[in-house]
Tab-separated table of C-alpha atoms in Angstrom:
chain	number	residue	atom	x	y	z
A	1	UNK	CA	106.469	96.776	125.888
A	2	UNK	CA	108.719	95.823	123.144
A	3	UNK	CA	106.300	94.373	120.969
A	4	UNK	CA	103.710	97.688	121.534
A	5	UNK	CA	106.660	99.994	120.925
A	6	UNK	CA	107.607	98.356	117.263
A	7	UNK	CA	103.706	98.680	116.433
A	8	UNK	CA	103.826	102.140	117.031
A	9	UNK	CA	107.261	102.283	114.896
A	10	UNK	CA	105.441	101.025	111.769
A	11	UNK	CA	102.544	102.852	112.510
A	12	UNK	CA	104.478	105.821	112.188
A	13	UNK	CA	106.170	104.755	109.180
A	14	UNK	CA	103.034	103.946	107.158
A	15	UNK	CA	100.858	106.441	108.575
A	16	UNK	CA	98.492	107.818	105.284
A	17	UNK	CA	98.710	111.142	107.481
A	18	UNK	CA	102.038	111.669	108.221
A	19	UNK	CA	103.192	111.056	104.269
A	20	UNK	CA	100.618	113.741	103.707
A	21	UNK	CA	102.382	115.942	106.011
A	22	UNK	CA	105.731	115.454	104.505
A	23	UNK	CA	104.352	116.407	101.223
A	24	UNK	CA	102.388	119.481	101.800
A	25	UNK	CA	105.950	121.198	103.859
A	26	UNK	CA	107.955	119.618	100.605
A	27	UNK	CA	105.866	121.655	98.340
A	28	UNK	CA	105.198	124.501	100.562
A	29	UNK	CA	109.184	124.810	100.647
A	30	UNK	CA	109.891	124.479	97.282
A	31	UNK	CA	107.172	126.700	96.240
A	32	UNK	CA	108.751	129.350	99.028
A	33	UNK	CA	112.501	128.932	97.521
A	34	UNK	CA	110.857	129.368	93.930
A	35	UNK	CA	112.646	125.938	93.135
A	36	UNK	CA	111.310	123.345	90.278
A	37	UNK	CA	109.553	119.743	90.816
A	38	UNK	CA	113.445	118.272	90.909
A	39	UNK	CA	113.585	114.873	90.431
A	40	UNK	CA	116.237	112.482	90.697
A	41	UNK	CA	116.701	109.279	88.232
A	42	UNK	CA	119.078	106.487	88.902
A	43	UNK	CA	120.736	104.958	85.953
A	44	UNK	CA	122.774	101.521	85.340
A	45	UNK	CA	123.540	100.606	81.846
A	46	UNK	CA	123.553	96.798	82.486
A	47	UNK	CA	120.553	97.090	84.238
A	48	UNK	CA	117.481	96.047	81.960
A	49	UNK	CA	115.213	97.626	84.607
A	50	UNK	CA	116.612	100.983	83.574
A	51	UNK	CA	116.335	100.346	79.527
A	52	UNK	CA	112.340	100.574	80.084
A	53	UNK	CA	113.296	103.722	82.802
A	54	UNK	CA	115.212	105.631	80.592
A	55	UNK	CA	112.569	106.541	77.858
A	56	UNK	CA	109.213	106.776	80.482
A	57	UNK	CA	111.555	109.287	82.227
A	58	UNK	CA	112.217	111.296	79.035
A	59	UNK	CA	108.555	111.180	78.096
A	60	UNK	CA	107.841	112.440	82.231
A	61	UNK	CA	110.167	115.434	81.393
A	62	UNK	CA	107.729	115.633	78.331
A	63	UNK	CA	104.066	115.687	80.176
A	64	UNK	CA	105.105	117.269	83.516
A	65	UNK	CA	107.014	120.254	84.281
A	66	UNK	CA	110.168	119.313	85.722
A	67	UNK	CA	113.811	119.439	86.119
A	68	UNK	CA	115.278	116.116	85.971
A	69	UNK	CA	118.952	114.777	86.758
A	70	UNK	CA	120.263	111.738	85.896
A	71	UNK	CA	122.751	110.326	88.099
A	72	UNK	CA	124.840	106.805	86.736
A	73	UNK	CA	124.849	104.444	89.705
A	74	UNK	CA	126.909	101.355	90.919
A	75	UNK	CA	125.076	97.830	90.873
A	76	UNK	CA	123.384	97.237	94.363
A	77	UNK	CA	125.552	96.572	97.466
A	78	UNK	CA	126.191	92.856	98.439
A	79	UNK	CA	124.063	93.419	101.576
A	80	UNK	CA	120.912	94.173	99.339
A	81	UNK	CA	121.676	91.622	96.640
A	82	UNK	CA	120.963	88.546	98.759
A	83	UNK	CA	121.413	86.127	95.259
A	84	UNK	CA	123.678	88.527	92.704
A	85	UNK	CA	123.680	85.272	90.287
A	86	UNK	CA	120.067	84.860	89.713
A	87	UNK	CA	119.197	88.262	89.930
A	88	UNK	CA	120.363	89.843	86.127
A	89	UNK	CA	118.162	86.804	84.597
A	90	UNK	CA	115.285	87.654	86.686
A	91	UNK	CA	115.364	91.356	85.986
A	92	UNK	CA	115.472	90.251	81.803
A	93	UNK	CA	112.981	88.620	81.490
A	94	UNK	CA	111.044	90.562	84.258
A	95	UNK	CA	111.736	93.522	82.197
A	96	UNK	CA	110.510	91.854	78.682
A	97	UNK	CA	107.253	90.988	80.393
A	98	UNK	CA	106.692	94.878	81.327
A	99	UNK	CA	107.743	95.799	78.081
A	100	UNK	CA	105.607	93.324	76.544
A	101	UNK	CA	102.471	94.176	79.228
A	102	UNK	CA	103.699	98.432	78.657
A	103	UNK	CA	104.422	98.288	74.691
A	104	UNK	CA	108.342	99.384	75.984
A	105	UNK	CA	110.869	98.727	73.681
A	106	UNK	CA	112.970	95.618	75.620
A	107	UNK	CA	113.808	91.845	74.372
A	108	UNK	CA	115.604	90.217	76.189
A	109	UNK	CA	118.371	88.959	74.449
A	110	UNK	CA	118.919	85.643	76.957
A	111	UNK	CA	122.264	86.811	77.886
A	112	UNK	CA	124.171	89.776	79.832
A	113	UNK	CA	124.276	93.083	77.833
A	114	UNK	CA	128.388	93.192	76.037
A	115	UNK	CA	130.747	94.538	78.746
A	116	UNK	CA	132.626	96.669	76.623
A	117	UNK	CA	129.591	98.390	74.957
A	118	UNK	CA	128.123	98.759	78.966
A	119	UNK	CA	131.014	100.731	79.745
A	120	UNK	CA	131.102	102.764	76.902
A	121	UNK	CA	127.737	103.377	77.705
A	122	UNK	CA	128.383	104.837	80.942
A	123	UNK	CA	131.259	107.473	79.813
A	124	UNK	CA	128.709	108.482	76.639
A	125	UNK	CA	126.283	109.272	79.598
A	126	UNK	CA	128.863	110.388	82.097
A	127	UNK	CA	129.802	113.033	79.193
A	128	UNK	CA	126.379	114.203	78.829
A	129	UNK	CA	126.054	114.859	82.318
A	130	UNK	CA	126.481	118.472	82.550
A	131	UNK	CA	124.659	119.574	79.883
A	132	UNK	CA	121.334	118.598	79.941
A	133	UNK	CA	121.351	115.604	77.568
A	134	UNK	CA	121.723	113.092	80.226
A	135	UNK	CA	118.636	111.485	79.721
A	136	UNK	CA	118.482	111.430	75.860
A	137	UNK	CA	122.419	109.852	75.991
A	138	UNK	CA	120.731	106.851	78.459
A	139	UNK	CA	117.910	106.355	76.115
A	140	UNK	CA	120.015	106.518	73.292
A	141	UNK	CA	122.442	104.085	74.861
A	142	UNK	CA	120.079	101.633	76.492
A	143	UNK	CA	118.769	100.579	73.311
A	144	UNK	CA	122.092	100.605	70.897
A	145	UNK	CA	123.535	97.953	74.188
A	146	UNK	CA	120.404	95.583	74.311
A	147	UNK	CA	120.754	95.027	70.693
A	148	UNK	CA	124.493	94.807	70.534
A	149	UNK	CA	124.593	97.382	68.279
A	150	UNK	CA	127.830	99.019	67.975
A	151	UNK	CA	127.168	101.668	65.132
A	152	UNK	CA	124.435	102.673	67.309
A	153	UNK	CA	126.362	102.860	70.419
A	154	UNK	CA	129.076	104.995	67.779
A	155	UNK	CA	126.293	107.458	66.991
A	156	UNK	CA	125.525	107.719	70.774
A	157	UNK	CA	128.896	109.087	71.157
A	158	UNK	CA	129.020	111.536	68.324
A	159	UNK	CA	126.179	112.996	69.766
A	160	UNK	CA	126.520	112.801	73.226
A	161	UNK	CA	130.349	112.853	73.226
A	162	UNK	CA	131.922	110.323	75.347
A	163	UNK	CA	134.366	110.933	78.919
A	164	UNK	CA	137.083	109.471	80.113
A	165	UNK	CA	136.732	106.493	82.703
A	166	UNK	CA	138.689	108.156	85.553
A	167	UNK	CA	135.565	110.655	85.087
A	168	UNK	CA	132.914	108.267	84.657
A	169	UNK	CA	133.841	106.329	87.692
A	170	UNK	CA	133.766	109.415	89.924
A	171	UNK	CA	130.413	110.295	88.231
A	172	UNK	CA	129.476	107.001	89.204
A	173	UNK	CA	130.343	107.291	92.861
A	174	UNK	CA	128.836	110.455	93.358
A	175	UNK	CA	125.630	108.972	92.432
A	176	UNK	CA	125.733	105.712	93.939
A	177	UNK	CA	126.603	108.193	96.921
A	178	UNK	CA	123.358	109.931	96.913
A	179	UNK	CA	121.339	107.647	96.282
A	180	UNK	CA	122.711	105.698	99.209
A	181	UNK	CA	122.305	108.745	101.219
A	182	UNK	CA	118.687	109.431	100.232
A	183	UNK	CA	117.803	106.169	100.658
A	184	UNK	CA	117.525	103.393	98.033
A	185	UNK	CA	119.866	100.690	96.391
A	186	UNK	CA	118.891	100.053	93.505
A	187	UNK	CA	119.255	101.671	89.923
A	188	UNK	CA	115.808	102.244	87.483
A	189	UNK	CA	114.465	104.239	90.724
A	190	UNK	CA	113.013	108.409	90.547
A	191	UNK	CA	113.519	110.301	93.544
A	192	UNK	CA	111.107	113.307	94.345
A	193	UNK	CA	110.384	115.110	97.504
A	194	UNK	CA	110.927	112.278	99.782
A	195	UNK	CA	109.488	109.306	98.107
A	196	UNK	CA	111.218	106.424	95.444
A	197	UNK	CA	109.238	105.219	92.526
A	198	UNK	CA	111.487	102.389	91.575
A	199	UNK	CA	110.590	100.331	88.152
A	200	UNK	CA	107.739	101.034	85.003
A	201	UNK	CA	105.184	99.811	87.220
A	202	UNK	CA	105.506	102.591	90.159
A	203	UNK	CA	105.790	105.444	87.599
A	204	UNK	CA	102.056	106.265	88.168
A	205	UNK	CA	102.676	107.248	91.465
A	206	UNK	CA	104.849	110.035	90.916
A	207	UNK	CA	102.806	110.561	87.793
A	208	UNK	CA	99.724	110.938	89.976
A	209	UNK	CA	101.709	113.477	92.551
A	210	UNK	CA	103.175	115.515	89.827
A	211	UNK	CA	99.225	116.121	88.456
A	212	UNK	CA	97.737	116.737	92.038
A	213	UNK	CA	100.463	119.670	92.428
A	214	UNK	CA	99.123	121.165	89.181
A	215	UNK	CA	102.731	120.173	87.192
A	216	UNK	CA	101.296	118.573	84.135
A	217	UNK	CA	102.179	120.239	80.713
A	218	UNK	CA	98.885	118.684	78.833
A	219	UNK	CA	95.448	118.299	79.847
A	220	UNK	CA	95.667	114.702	79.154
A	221	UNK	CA	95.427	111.958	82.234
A	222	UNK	CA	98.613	110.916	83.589
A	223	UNK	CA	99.406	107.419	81.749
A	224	UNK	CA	98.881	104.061	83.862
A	225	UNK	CA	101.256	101.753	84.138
A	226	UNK	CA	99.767	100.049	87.272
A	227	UNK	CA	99.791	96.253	87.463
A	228	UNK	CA	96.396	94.974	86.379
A	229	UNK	CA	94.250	94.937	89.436
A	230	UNK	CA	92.706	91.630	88.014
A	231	UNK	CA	88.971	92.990	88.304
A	232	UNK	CA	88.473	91.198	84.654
A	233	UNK	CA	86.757	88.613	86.212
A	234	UNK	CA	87.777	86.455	83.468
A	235	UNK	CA	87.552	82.373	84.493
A	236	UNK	CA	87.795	79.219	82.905
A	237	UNK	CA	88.451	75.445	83.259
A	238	UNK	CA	91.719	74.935	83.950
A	239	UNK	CA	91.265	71.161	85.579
A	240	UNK	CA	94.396	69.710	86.587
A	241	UNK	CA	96.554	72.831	86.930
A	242	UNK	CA	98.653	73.785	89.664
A	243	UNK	CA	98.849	77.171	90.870
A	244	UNK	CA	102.013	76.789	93.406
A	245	UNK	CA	102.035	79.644	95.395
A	246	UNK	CA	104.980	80.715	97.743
A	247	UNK	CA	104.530	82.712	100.999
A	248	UNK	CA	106.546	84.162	103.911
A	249	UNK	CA	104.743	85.386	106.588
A	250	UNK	CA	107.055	87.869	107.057
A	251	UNK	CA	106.349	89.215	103.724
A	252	UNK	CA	104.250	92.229	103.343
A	253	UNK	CA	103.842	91.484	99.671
A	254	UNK	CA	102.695	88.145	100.235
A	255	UNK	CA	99.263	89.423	102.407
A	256	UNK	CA	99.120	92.090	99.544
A	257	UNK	CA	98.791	89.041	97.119
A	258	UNK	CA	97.264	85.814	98.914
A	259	UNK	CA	93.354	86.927	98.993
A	260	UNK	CA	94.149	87.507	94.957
A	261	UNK	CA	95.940	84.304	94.347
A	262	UNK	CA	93.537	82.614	95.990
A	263	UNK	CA	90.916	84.232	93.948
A	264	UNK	CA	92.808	83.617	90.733
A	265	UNK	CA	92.716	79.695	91.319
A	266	UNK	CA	89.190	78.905	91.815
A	267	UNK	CA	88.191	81.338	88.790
A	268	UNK	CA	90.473	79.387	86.286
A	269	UNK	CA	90.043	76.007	88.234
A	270	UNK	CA	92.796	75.385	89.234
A	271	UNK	CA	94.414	73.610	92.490
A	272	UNK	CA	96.191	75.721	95.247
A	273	UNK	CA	99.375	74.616	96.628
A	274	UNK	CA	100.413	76.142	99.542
A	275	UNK	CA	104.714	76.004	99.612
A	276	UNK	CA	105.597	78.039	102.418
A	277	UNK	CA	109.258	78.951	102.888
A	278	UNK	CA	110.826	81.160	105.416
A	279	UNK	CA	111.432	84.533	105.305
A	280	UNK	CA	114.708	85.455	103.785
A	281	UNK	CA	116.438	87.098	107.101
A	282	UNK	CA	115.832	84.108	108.431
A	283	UNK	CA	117.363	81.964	105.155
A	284	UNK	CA	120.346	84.012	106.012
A	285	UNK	CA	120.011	86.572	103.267
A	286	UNK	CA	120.531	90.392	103.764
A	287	UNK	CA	117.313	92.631	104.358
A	288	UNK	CA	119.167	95.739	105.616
A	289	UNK	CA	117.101	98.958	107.357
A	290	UNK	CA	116.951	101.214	103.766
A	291	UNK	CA	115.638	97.808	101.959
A	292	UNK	CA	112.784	97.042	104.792
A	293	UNK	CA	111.841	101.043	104.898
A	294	UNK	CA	111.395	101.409	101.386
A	295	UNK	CA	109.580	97.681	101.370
A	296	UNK	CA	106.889	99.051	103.876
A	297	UNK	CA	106.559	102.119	102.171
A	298	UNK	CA	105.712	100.907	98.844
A	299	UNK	CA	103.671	97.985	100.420
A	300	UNK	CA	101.698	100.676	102.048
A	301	UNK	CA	100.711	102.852	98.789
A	302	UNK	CA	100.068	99.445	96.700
A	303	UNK	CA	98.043	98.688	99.798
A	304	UNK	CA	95.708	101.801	99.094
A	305	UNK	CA	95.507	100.723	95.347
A	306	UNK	CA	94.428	97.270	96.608
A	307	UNK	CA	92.037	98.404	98.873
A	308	UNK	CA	93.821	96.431	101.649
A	309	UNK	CA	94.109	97.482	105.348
A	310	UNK	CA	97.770	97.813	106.134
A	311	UNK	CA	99.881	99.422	109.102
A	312	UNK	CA	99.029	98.227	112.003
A	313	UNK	CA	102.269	95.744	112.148
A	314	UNK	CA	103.167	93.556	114.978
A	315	UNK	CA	106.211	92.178	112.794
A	316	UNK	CA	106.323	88.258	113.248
A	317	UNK	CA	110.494	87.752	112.527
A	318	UNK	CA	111.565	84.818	114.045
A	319	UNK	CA	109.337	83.189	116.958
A	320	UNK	CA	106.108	84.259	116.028
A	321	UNK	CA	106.983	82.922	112.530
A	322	UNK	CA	108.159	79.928	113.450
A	323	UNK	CA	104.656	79.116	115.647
A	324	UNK	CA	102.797	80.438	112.502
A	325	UNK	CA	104.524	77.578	110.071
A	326	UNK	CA	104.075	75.177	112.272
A	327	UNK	CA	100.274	75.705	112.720
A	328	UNK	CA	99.654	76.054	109.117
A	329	UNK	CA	101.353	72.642	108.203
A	330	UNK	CA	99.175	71.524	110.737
A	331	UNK	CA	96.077	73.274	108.672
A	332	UNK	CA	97.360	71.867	105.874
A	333	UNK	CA	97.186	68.627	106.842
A	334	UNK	CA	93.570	69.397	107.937
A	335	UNK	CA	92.714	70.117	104.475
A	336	UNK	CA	93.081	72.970	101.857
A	337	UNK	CA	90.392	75.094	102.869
A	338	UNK	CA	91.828	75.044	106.549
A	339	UNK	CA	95.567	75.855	105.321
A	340	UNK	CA	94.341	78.972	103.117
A	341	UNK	CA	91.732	80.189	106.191
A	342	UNK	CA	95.116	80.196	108.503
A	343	UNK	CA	97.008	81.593	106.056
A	344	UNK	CA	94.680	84.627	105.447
A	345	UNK	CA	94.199	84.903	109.375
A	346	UNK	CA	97.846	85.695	110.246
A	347	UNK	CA	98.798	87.587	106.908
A	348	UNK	CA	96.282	90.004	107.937
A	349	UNK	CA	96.726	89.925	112.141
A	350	UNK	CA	100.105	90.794	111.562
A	351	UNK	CA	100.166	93.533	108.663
A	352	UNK	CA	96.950	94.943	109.487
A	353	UNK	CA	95.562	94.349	112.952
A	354	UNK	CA	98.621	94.454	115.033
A	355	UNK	CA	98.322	90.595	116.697
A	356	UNK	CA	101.316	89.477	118.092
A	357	UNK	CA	101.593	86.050	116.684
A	358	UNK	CA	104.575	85.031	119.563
A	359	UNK	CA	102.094	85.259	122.306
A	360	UNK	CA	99.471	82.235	122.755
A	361	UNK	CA	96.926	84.604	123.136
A	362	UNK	CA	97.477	86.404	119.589
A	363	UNK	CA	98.135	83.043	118.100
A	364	UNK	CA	95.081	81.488	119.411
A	365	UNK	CA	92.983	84.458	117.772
A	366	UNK	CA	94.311	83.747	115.026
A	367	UNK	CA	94.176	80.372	114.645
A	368	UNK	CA	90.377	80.264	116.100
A	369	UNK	CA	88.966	82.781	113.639
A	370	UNK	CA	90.225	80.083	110.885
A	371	UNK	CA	88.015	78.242	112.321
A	372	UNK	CA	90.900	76.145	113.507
A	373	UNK	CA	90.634	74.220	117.632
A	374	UNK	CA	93.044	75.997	119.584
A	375	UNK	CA	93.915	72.934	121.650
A	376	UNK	CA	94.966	70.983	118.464
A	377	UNK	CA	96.832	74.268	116.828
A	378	UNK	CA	99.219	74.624	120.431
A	379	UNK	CA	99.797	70.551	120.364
A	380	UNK	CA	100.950	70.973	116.507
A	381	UNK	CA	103.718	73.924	118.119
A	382	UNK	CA	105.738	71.236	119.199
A	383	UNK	CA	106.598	69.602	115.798
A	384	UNK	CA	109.147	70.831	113.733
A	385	UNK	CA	108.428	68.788	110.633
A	386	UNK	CA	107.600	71.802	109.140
A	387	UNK	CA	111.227	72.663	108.639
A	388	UNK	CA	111.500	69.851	105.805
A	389	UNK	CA	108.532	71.006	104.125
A	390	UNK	CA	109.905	74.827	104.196
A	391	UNK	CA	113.746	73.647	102.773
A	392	UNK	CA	111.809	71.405	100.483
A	393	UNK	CA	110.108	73.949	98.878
A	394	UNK	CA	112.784	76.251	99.272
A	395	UNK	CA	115.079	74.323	97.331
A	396	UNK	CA	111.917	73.860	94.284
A	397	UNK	CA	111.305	77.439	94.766
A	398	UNK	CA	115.101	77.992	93.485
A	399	UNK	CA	115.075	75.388	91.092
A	400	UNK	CA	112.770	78.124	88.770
A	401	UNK	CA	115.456	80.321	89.022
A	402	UNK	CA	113.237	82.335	92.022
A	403	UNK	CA	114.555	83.241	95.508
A	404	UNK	CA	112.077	86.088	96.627
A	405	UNK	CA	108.833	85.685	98.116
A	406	UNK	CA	105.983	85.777	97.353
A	407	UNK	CA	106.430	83.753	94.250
A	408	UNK	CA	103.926	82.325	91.690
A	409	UNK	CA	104.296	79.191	89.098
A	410	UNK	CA	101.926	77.340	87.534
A	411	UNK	CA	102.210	75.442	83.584
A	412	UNK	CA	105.498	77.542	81.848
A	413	UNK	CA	105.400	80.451	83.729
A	414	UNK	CA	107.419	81.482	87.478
A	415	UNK	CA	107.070	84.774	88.607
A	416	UNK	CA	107.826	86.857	91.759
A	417	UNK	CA	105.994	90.113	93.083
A	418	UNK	CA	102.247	90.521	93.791
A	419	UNK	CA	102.496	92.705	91.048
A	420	UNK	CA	102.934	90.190	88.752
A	421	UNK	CA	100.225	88.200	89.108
A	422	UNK	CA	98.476	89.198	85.776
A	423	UNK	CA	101.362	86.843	84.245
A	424	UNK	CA	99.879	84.068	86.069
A	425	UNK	CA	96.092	85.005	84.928
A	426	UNK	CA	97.427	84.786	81.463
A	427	UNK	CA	98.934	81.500	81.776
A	428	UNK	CA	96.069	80.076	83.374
A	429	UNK	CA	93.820	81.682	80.206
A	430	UNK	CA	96.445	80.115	78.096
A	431	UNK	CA	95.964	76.654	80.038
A	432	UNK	CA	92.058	77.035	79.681
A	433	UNK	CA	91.940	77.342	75.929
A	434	UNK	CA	93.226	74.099	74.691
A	435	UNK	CA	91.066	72.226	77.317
A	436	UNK	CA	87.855	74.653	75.867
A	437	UNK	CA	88.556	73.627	72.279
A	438	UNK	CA	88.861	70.045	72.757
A	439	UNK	CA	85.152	70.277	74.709
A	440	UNK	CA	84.054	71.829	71.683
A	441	UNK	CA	85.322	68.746	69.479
């Protein structure tokens, strides 16, 4: 009863129809109070995420019809920020490869933006505020503190003016407030109606909404920003490379991205290595209620842009992941096309097709649609040498400077986020080329 009440939890959570719901009595309500498309942007100086945000939300205010407030916000709480040392690398050169992928204007400078000039940042933006220049002071801001330039960040404040910090910090904990409140915790996230577009790559949602409610100043198509879908179909000989790939089965972003990595490999071929890990809530780090939500909810829509089934949850935390690792080391160890088939088989039972994965009988489905003997698969339950493998490759998955799942690496590149898996296409093209010109010698 448990289990079947949690599906119907999720079901409800993800439900295509219910979001539509919510939308059409947002905008029936605002268009009844005579109220603006209001939207909401949360800004951190230090925050490289929200040096690409800053200008696409200027340019939104630009091409759609809306009111826009800027709120400054705190960095995320310890209970959502389950490695605060790796994370302000990450997010540089995360953010360089958008800009580089978006033509945004980001380097990153391989160190932490000046702390003086990020808190003079904030009280230039904290003055501007109230009068409708928030969002011109962040731009302006954004790019005088990821240069280091202090004549710029001088000119900021002559324009902008600049507050005091007793004023900036309560501007700063009214909006980490609300944004806490409405639901989020990070900074470089939009707000509108209900729903959180957080990062570059998310923008075309809301720019998609905006345009279906008839809010677009120009006749021109809203402006993609949507990670490649890698439809290319681009391939090569990439003989002898590794594609590591990293999975949780708890991770909703890792069934959004297996099928593709898979894919990926055997176009550029290249070898698959499977280096499971487990999830994070069970590696003792934080995944708090307004994290998951949000998680499920933007898994859902990238979902739909994927063409993936995806709802029908029967969450595997704890047991039913445990049984799962241990039966794909045991597919593994069958061979590669026997860990991958297992590996498909569960992502999908358990974020699509409801299958409880703790029960033998959901397991076995799973297991024999891989093509797997059940008998063999319920013997391989009982040992835990998976566990080495997992902290193995935990401890190599940290060693690139990654913590989150579902992670990619293959030649000089190590990225995280089924969104980023055009990063590894290009590597493997890069790979391919050198190998392509010697066959031509």
């Amino acid at each position: 009863m448990r289990v079947w009440l949690r599906r119907q939890v999720y079901r409800a959570l993800t439900s295509t129809d219910r979001r539509e719901r919510r939308r059409k009595r947002a905008e029936a309500k605002r268009q009844r109070l005579g109220e603006p498309h209001h939207v909401h942007y949360f800004h951190r100086p230090a925050d490289p995420v929200c040096a690409l945000m800053a200008p696409l939300a200027a340019a939104l205010c630009d091409r759609f019809d809306i009111e826009l407030t800027v709120h400054l916000a705190a960095p995320p709480a310890a209970d959502v920020n389950p490695d605060p040392d790796r994370l302000p690398g990450h997010a540089r050169r995360d953010s360089a490869a958008l800009a580089g992928q978006y033509d945004l204007p980001f380097i990153d400078p391989g160190h932490e933006p000046d702390a003086e000039l990020a808190a003079r940042a904030a009280r230039i933006i904290a003055s501007a505020l109230g009068n409708g220049d928030a969002i011109q002071a962040a731009t302006a801001t954004g790019e005088a503190l990821w240069r280091r330039d202090e004549a710029g960040m001088t000119a900021a404040a002559a324009g902008f003016g600049e507050a005091g910090e007793k004023v900036t910090v309560q501007a700063t904990e009214r909006g980490t407030a609300l944004r806490d409140q409405l639901g989020h915790f990070q900074s470089g996230t939009l707000y509108y109606a209900g729903e959180w577009y957080w990062g570059a790559d998310r923008l075309h949602y809301l720019e998609t909404r905006l345009a279906e409610l008839g809010a677009s100043r120009t006749s021109e198509a809203p402006a993609s920003l949507a990670p490649p879908l890698l439809e290319s179909q681009a391939s090569g000989d990439c003989d002898g490379a590794v594609l590591d790939i990293y999975p949780s089965l708890r991770s909703p972003y890792t069934y959004l991205a297996i099928e593709r990595a898979f894919a990926l490999a055997d176009r550029w071929n290249a070898r698959a290595e499977i280096r499971f890990v487990l999830p994070m809530v069970m590696r003792s780090l934080p995944v708090p209620r307004r994290k998951g939500v949000y998680f499920m909810l933007d898994a859902k829509r990238e979902a739909e842009r994927l063409g993936l089934p995806f709802g029908d949850v029967c969450d595997p935390l704890g047991r039913p992941t445990e049984r799962g690792l241990a039966v794909l080391h045991h597919a593994m160890q069958q061979g590669e096309a026997e860990g991958r088939a297992f590996l498909l088989s569960f992502l999908r039972g358990v974020w699509a097709e409801g299958i409880d994965a703790g029960s033998d009988r959901g397991l076995r489905r799973l297991v024999e649609r891989a093509g797997l003997e059940w008998g063999a698969a319920k013997a391989a339950l009982e040992d835990e040498s998976w566990r080495e493998v997992a902290e193995a490759n935990r401890e190599r998955l940290l060693g690139l400077d990654l913590w989150g799942v579902p992670s990619f690496h293959t030649g000089e590149v190590a990225v995280w986020g089924q969104d980023r898996l055009w990063q590894i296409e290009d590597e493997l093209s890069r790979q391919a080329v050198p190998r392509a010109m010697e066959l031509r010698q």
